[in-house]
């Protein structure tokens, strides 16, 4: 610590020490932190305890993302209708899309029952001392920033809800709602709008067979839209396959470029106690994806379900349902929501297992003969901050997993990690309901069988929800009702592992993981083209007799290989399909395409349009084979007229938009986050096309005059390599910039670097921080 302070003093002549105009740093100040801002606006926060560390984190995060943080807290309070109007939609850019009134009613129900307050008092399900201190400090830091700074971001400048009155409870409700992203959060509309059926309500008129169910529509209604997947890539390479003999990690979470689920970067240090860097989602005082001196980790969204629906028989229309203990009445919560025009009342219904839903789109309507409710494993804990915070102390990948299991709060993601010893880890040790296959088979209802066959989601018999169909408890689980570590998939190796949002089955083709509960995901099932390309980056290099180096691993991020293109070009099949359309100009551009999705690639737009129009079946001559999972399916079916029609339609779509067939991809795909100029970007569609550098345009508002303004995808990318002598080579890029304020110099600077396929050399050591120092703040407050 003394060495660091001396070094800071030595730089004072070059970089002014900024005294933030807060209250005097007297003994009455509870918190005090130093924030060193380095190039690209990255804050390095140093404090003597976790409360002060949270204070510095909250101060820095508010400066970078005040509008989104404020919006998140308004949501957590159930006040969206009050400030934004009840009829406007709230879209979190991931799974939640509901009116402000519906969101507020859902949140009001939680507040009315004091759900979070109860969890905060629970010694098992609630947070620990350090997590509480971080949250307390974080909100105090946010309040201090709001007290002492003027908001200049046009998105919220002058907003009446921007007040320095944030409480720890506000933030805990925000954390709790984020936990529900893949479960109850998917059903907010269906929960709030659920009401008892009438005599004439048909319910589910006739149970369809699996073949007649629109699988894509069902998955979309369950928050798993195949056309808009929520995903990421992560590759960890161990000492047996690296030039350093130590572990390396390339992580690229694909998250929204705007809103609640975008990242900010930070470096958190308590000298001699805690030192971790990486990225955090808005509202998280802990690093979610990052590294310390010994371990680096990243996350990918898991295929496991976080909830199970229960179907209860009813004696007819109304609020009575049947159980093995006799008829029961639904619990009815009457909640009030404040709007500009007065108070609105809503009814929410639930069973002891959870909220009632009226969801015909997921085959779960509230009809005259049955009613559905969902039990949500992530609604039963508040352990997420503890889990991430403790992972930052890990000394190896095995220690990382041990700490994750003790926290038991990893809400909806896999973990891929590498360590200094040369070991690598893949694990899906997220929060999963304890419903092993034998319980599922005994408890499925007829509709529940259909849900499982089509979507992998078991619909259980609510008649026995409190007895034989209740979630089980594993002896090694941190709390009742969730699968324990022994029943969750994990693989530790010394060569390599990866995940790109397919199930846990194949982190390395040499060692498939099998025999786990079906609710976690599928086994011996087809991999996406994105999984195949991420795997082949390492496989192809090793097959050529070359190990991965720090430079080669991070270079994979910008190779922009297009796996579907590579597969479809085998034997000239792709050109044959195009030639069958008679479109000579377009086919010449496609034939000249370099096979990549670089910003300079020409002809690639045709391929993107083509893949997006392919039929659901009949595309391949060789189907998926679990004995060759990374090589099948293959063989483009040039004789299928629907495949040829897809190419014709793709060419016509570009012609209709007046897009040149040989236009450089970067002239078409540009940055689309708020206030960004149309910066050209490489990369492209992920799962079906096979880009690891997956980018997408969803709900775009800016640069809509361009073909594809990017609002989603590659986000906080990190390439971390452990080197001899205790050194760490940390390269990162936050694709949309550290600041969401378009007036900030840190709004688009990293986007430009991303466009140029460059990296930020993240300042990890004291010397590196001094080298890149822009300004320093000492902040304190009550």
Coordinates of N, CA and C in Angstrom, one line a residue, residues 96-199:
X96 N -38.0 -9.3 -20.8 CA -39.2 -8.6 -20.3 C -39.6 -7.5 -21.2
X97 N -40.9 -7.6 -21.7 CA -41.5 -6.6 -22.5 C -42.9 -6.5 -22.1
X98 N -43.2 -5.5 -21.3 CA -44.6 -5.3 -20.7 C -44.8 -3.8 -20.5
X99 N -46.1 -3.5 -20.2 CA -46.4 -2.1 -20.0 C -45.8 -1.7 -18.6
X100 N -45.6 -0.4 -18.4 CA -45.1 0.1 -17.1 C -46.1 -0.3 -16.0
X101 N -47.4 -0.3 -16.3 CA -48.4 -0.6 -15.3 C -48.2 -2.1 -14.9
X102 N -48.0 -3.0 -15.9 CA -47.8 -4.4 -15.6 C -46.6 -4.6 -14.7
X103 N -45.5 -3.9 -15.1 CA -44.2 -4.1 -14.4 C -44.4 -3.6 -13.0
X104 N -45.0 -2.4 -12.8 CA -45.2 -1.9 -11.5 C -46.1 -2.7 -10.6
X105 N -47.2 -3.3 -11.2 CA -48.0 -4.2 -10.4 C -47.3 -5.4 -9.9
X106 N -46.5 -6.0 -10.8 CA -45.7 -7.1 -10.4 C -44.7 -6.8 -9.2
X107 N -44.0 -5.6 -9.4 CA -43.1 -5.2 -8.4 C -43.8 -4.8 -7.1
X108 N -45.0 -4.2 -7.2 CA -45.8 -3.8 -6.0 C -46.2 -5.1 -5.2
X109 N -46.5 -6.1 -5.9 CA -46.8 -7.4 -5.2 C -45.6 -7.9 -4.4
X110 N -44.4 -7.7 -4.9 CA -43.2 -8.2 -4.2 C -43.0 -7.3 -3.0
X111 N -43.2 -6.0 -3.2 CA -43.0 -5.0 -2.0 C -44.1 -5.2 -1.0
X112 N -45.3 -5.5 -1.4 CA -46.4 -5.6 -0.4 C -46.1 -6.8 0.5
X113 N -45.5 -7.9 -0.1 CA -45.3 -9.1 0.7 C -43.9 -9.1 1.3
X114 N -43.1 -8.0 1.1 CA -41.8 -7.8 1.7 C -40.9 -9.0 1.3
X115 N -40.9 -9.3 0.1 CA -40.1 -10.5 -0.4 C -38.6 -10.3 -0.1
X116 N -38.1 -9.2 -0.6 CA -36.7 -8.9 -0.4 C -36.3 -8.7 1.1
X117 N -37.2 -8.0 1.8 CA -36.9 -7.7 3.2 C -36.8 -9.1 3.9
X118 N -37.7 -10.0 3.6 CA -37.7 -11.3 4.2 C -36.4 -12.1 3.9
X119 N -36.0 -12.0 2.7 CA -34.7 -12.7 2.3 C -33.5 -12.0 2.9
X120 N -33.5 -10.7 3.1 CA -32.4 -10.1 3.8 C -32.3 -10.5 5.2
X121 N -33.3 -11.0 5.8 CA -33.3 -11.5 7.2 C -32.9 -13.0 7.3
X122 N -32.9 -13.6 6.1 CA -32.7 -15.1 6.1 C -31.3 -15.4 6.2
X123 N -30.8 -16.2 7.2 CA -29.4 -16.5 7.3 C -28.8 -17.4 6.2
X124 N -29.7 -18.2 5.5 CA -29.3 -19.1 4.5 C -29.5 -18.5 3.1
X125 N -30.7 -18.0 2.9 CA -31.0 -17.5 1.5 C -30.6 -16.1 1.3
X126 N -30.3 -15.4 2.3 CA -29.9 -14.0 2.2 C -28.4 -13.7 2.1
X127 N -28.1 -12.4 1.9 CA -26.7 -12.1 1.6 C -25.8 -12.1 2.9
X128 N -24.5 -12.2 2.7 CA -23.6 -12.1 3.8 C -23.1 -10.7 4.1
X129 N -22.2 -10.6 5.1 CA -21.8 -9.3 5.6 C -21.1 -8.5 4.5
X130 N -20.2 -9.1 3.8 CA -19.4 -8.3 2.8 C -20.3 -7.8 1.6
X131 N -21.2 -8.7 1.2 CA -22.2 -8.3 0.1 C -23.0 -7.1 0.6
X132 N -23.5 -7.2 1.8 CA -24.3 -6.1 2.4 C -23.5 -4.8 2.4
X133 N -22.3 -4.9 2.9 CA -21.4 -3.7 2.9 C -21.2 -3.1 1.5
X134 N -21.0 -4.0 0.5 CA -20.8 -3.5 -0.8 C -22.0 -2.7 -1.3
X135 N -23.2 -3.3 -1.1 CA -24.5 -2.7 -1.5 C -24.7 -1.4 -0.8
X136 N -24.5 -1.4 0.5 CA -24.7 -0.2 1.3 C -23.8 0.9 0.8
X137 N -22.5 0.6 0.6 CA -21.6 1.5 0.0 C -21.9 2.0 -1.4
X138 N -22.4 1.1 -2.2 CA -22.7 1.4 -3.6 C -23.8 2.5 -3.7
X139 N -24.8 2.3 -2.9 CA -25.9 3.3 -3.0 C -25.5 4.6 -2.4
X140 N -24.6 4.6 -1.3 CA -24.1 5.8 -0.8 C -23.2 6.5 -1.8
X141 N -22.4 5.8 -2.6 CA -21.6 6.4 -3.6 C -22.5 7.0 -4.7
X142 N -23.6 6.3 -5.1 CA -24.5 6.8 -6.1 C -25.1 8.1 -5.6
X143 N -25.5 8.1 -4.3 CA -26.1 9.3 -3.8 C -25.1 10.5 -3.7
X144 N -23.9 10.2 -3.4 CA -22.9 11.2 -3.4 C -22.7 11.8 -4.7
X145 N -22.6 11.0 -5.7 CA -22.4 11.5 -7.1 C -23.6 12.4 -7.5
X146 N -24.8 12.0 -7.2 CA -26.0 12.7 -7.5 C -26.1 14.1 -6.7
X147 N -25.5 14.1 -5.5 CA -25.5 15.3 -4.7 C -24.5 16.3 -5.3
X148 N -23.4 15.8 -5.9 CA -22.3 16.7 -6.2 C -22.0 16.9 -7.7
X149 N -22.9 16.4 -8.5 CA -22.7 16.5 -10.0 C -24.0 16.8 -10.7
X150 N -23.8 17.5 -11.8 CA -24.9 17.8 -12.6 C -25.1 16.8 -13.7
X151 N -26.3 16.2 -13.9 CA -26.5 15.2 -15.0 C -26.6 15.9 -16.3
X152 N -25.7 15.5 -17.2 CA -25.7 16.1 -18.6 C -26.2 15.2 -19.7
X153 N -26.4 13.9 -19.3 CA -26.9 13.0 -20.3 C -28.3 13.4 -20.8
X154 N -28.5 13.7 -22.1 CA -29.8 14.1 -22.6 C -30.9 13.1 -22.3
X155 N -30.6 11.9 -22.1 CA -31.7 10.9 -21.9 C -32.4 11.1 -20.6
X156 N -31.8 11.8 -19.6 CA -32.5 12.0 -18.3 C -32.2 13.3 -17.6
X157 N -31.4 14.1 -18.2 CA -31.1 15.4 -17.6 C -32.3 16.2 -17.2
X158 N -32.4 16.6 -15.9 CA -33.5 17.3 -15.4 C -34.7 16.5 -15.0
X159 N -34.5 15.2 -15.0 CA -35.7 14.3 -14.7 C -36.0 14.4 -13.2
X160 N -37.2 14.5 -12.8 CA -37.6 14.7 -11.4 C -37.3 13.6 -10.5
X161 N -37.1 12.4 -11.0 CA -36.7 11.2 -10.2 C -35.3 11.1 -9.9
X162 N -34.4 12.0 -10.4 CA -33.0 12.0 -10.2 C -32.7 12.7 -8.8
X163 N -32.8 11.9 -7.8 CA -32.6 12.4 -6.4 C -31.7 11.6 -5.7
X164 N -30.9 12.2 -4.8 CA -29.9 11.5 -4.0 C -30.6 10.8 -2.8
X165 N -31.6 9.9 -3.1 CA -32.3 9.3 -2.0 C -32.4 7.7 -2.3
X166 N -31.4 7.2 -2.9 CA -31.3 5.8 -3.2 C -31.0 5.0 -1.9
X167 N -31.8 4.0 -1.7 CA -31.6 3.1 -0.5 C -31.0 1.8 -0.9
X168 N -30.4 1.1 0.1 CA -29.9 -0.2 -0.2 C -31.0 -1.2 -0.6
X169 N -32.2 -0.9 0.0 CA -33.4 -1.8 -0.4 C -33.7 -1.6 -1.9
X170 N -33.6 -0.4 -2.4 CA -33.9 -0.2 -3.8 C -32.9 -1.1 -4.6
X171 N -31.7 -1.1 -4.3 CA -30.7 -1.8 -5.1 C -30.9 -3.3 -4.9
X172 N -31.3 -3.8 -3.7 CA -31.5 -5.2 -3.5 C -32.7 -5.6 -4.3
X173 N -33.8 -4.8 -4.4 CA -34.9 -5.2 -5.3 C -34.5 -5.2 -6.8
X174 N -33.6 -4.3 -7.2 CA -33.0 -4.3 -8.5 C -32.3 -5.6 -8.8
X175 N -31.5 -6.0 -7.8 CA -30.7 -7.3 -8.0 C -31.7 -8.5 -8.1
X176 N -32.7 -8.4 -7.2 CA -33.7 -9.5 -7.2 C -34.4 -9.6 -8.5
X177 N -34.8 -8.5 -9.1 CA -35.5 -8.5 -10.4 C -34.6 -9.1 -11.5
X178 N -33.3 -8.7 -11.4 CA -32.4 -9.2 -12.4 C -32.3 -10.8 -12.3
X179 N -32.4 -11.3 -11.1 CA -32.3 -12.7 -10.9 C -33.5 -13.4 -11.6
X180 N -34.6 -12.7 -11.8 CA -35.8 -13.3 -12.3 C -35.9 -13.2 -13.9
X181 N -34.8 -12.8 -14.5 CA -34.8 -12.5 -15.9 C -35.2 -13.7 -16.7
X182 N -34.8 -14.9 -16.4 CA -35.1 -16.1 -17.2 C -36.2 -16.9 -16.6
X183 N -37.0 -16.3 -15.7 CA -38.1 -17.1 -15.0 C -39.3 -16.3 -14.9
X184 N -39.6 -15.8 -13.7 CA -40.8 -15.0 -13.5 C -40.8 -13.7 -14.3
X185 N -39.7 -13.2 -14.6 CA -39.6 -12.0 -15.4 C -40.1 -12.2 -16.8
X186 N -40.1 -13.4 -17.3 CA -40.7 -13.7 -18.6 C -42.2 -13.6 -18.7
X187 N -42.8 -13.8 -17.5 CA -44.3 -13.9 -17.4 C -45.0 -12.7 -16.7
X188 N -44.3 -11.6 -16.7 CA -44.9 -10.4 -16.0 C -46.3 -10.1 -16.5
X189 N -46.5 -10.0 -17.8 CA -47.8 -9.8 -18.4 C -48.8 -10.9 -18.0
X190 N -48.4 -12.1 -18.1 CA -49.3 -13.2 -17.9 C -49.6 -13.4 -16.4
X191 N -48.8 -12.9 -15.5 CA -49.1 -12.9 -14.1 C -50.0 -11.8 -13.7
X192 N -49.7 -10.6 -14.2 CA -50.6 -9.4 -13.8 C -51.9 -9.5 -14.4
X193 N -52.0 -10.0 -15.7 CA -53.3 -10.0 -16.4 C -54.1 -11.3 -16.1
X194 N -53.6 -12.2 -15.3 CA -54.3 -13.4 -15.0 C -55.6 -13.1 -14.1
X195 N -56.7 -13.7 -14.6 CA -57.9 -13.5 -13.8 C -58.8 -14.8 -14.0
X196 N -59.6 -15.0 -13.0 CA -60.4 -16.3 -13.0 C -61.2 -16.4 -14.3
X197 N -61.3 -17.6 -14.8 CA -62.1 -17.8 -16.1 C -63.6 -17.8 -15.8
X198 N -64.3 -17.5 -16.9 CA -65.7 -17.6 -16.9 C -66.2 -19.0 -17.3
X199 N -67.5 -19.3 -17.2 CA -68.0 -20.6 -17.6 C -67.7 -20.9 -19.1

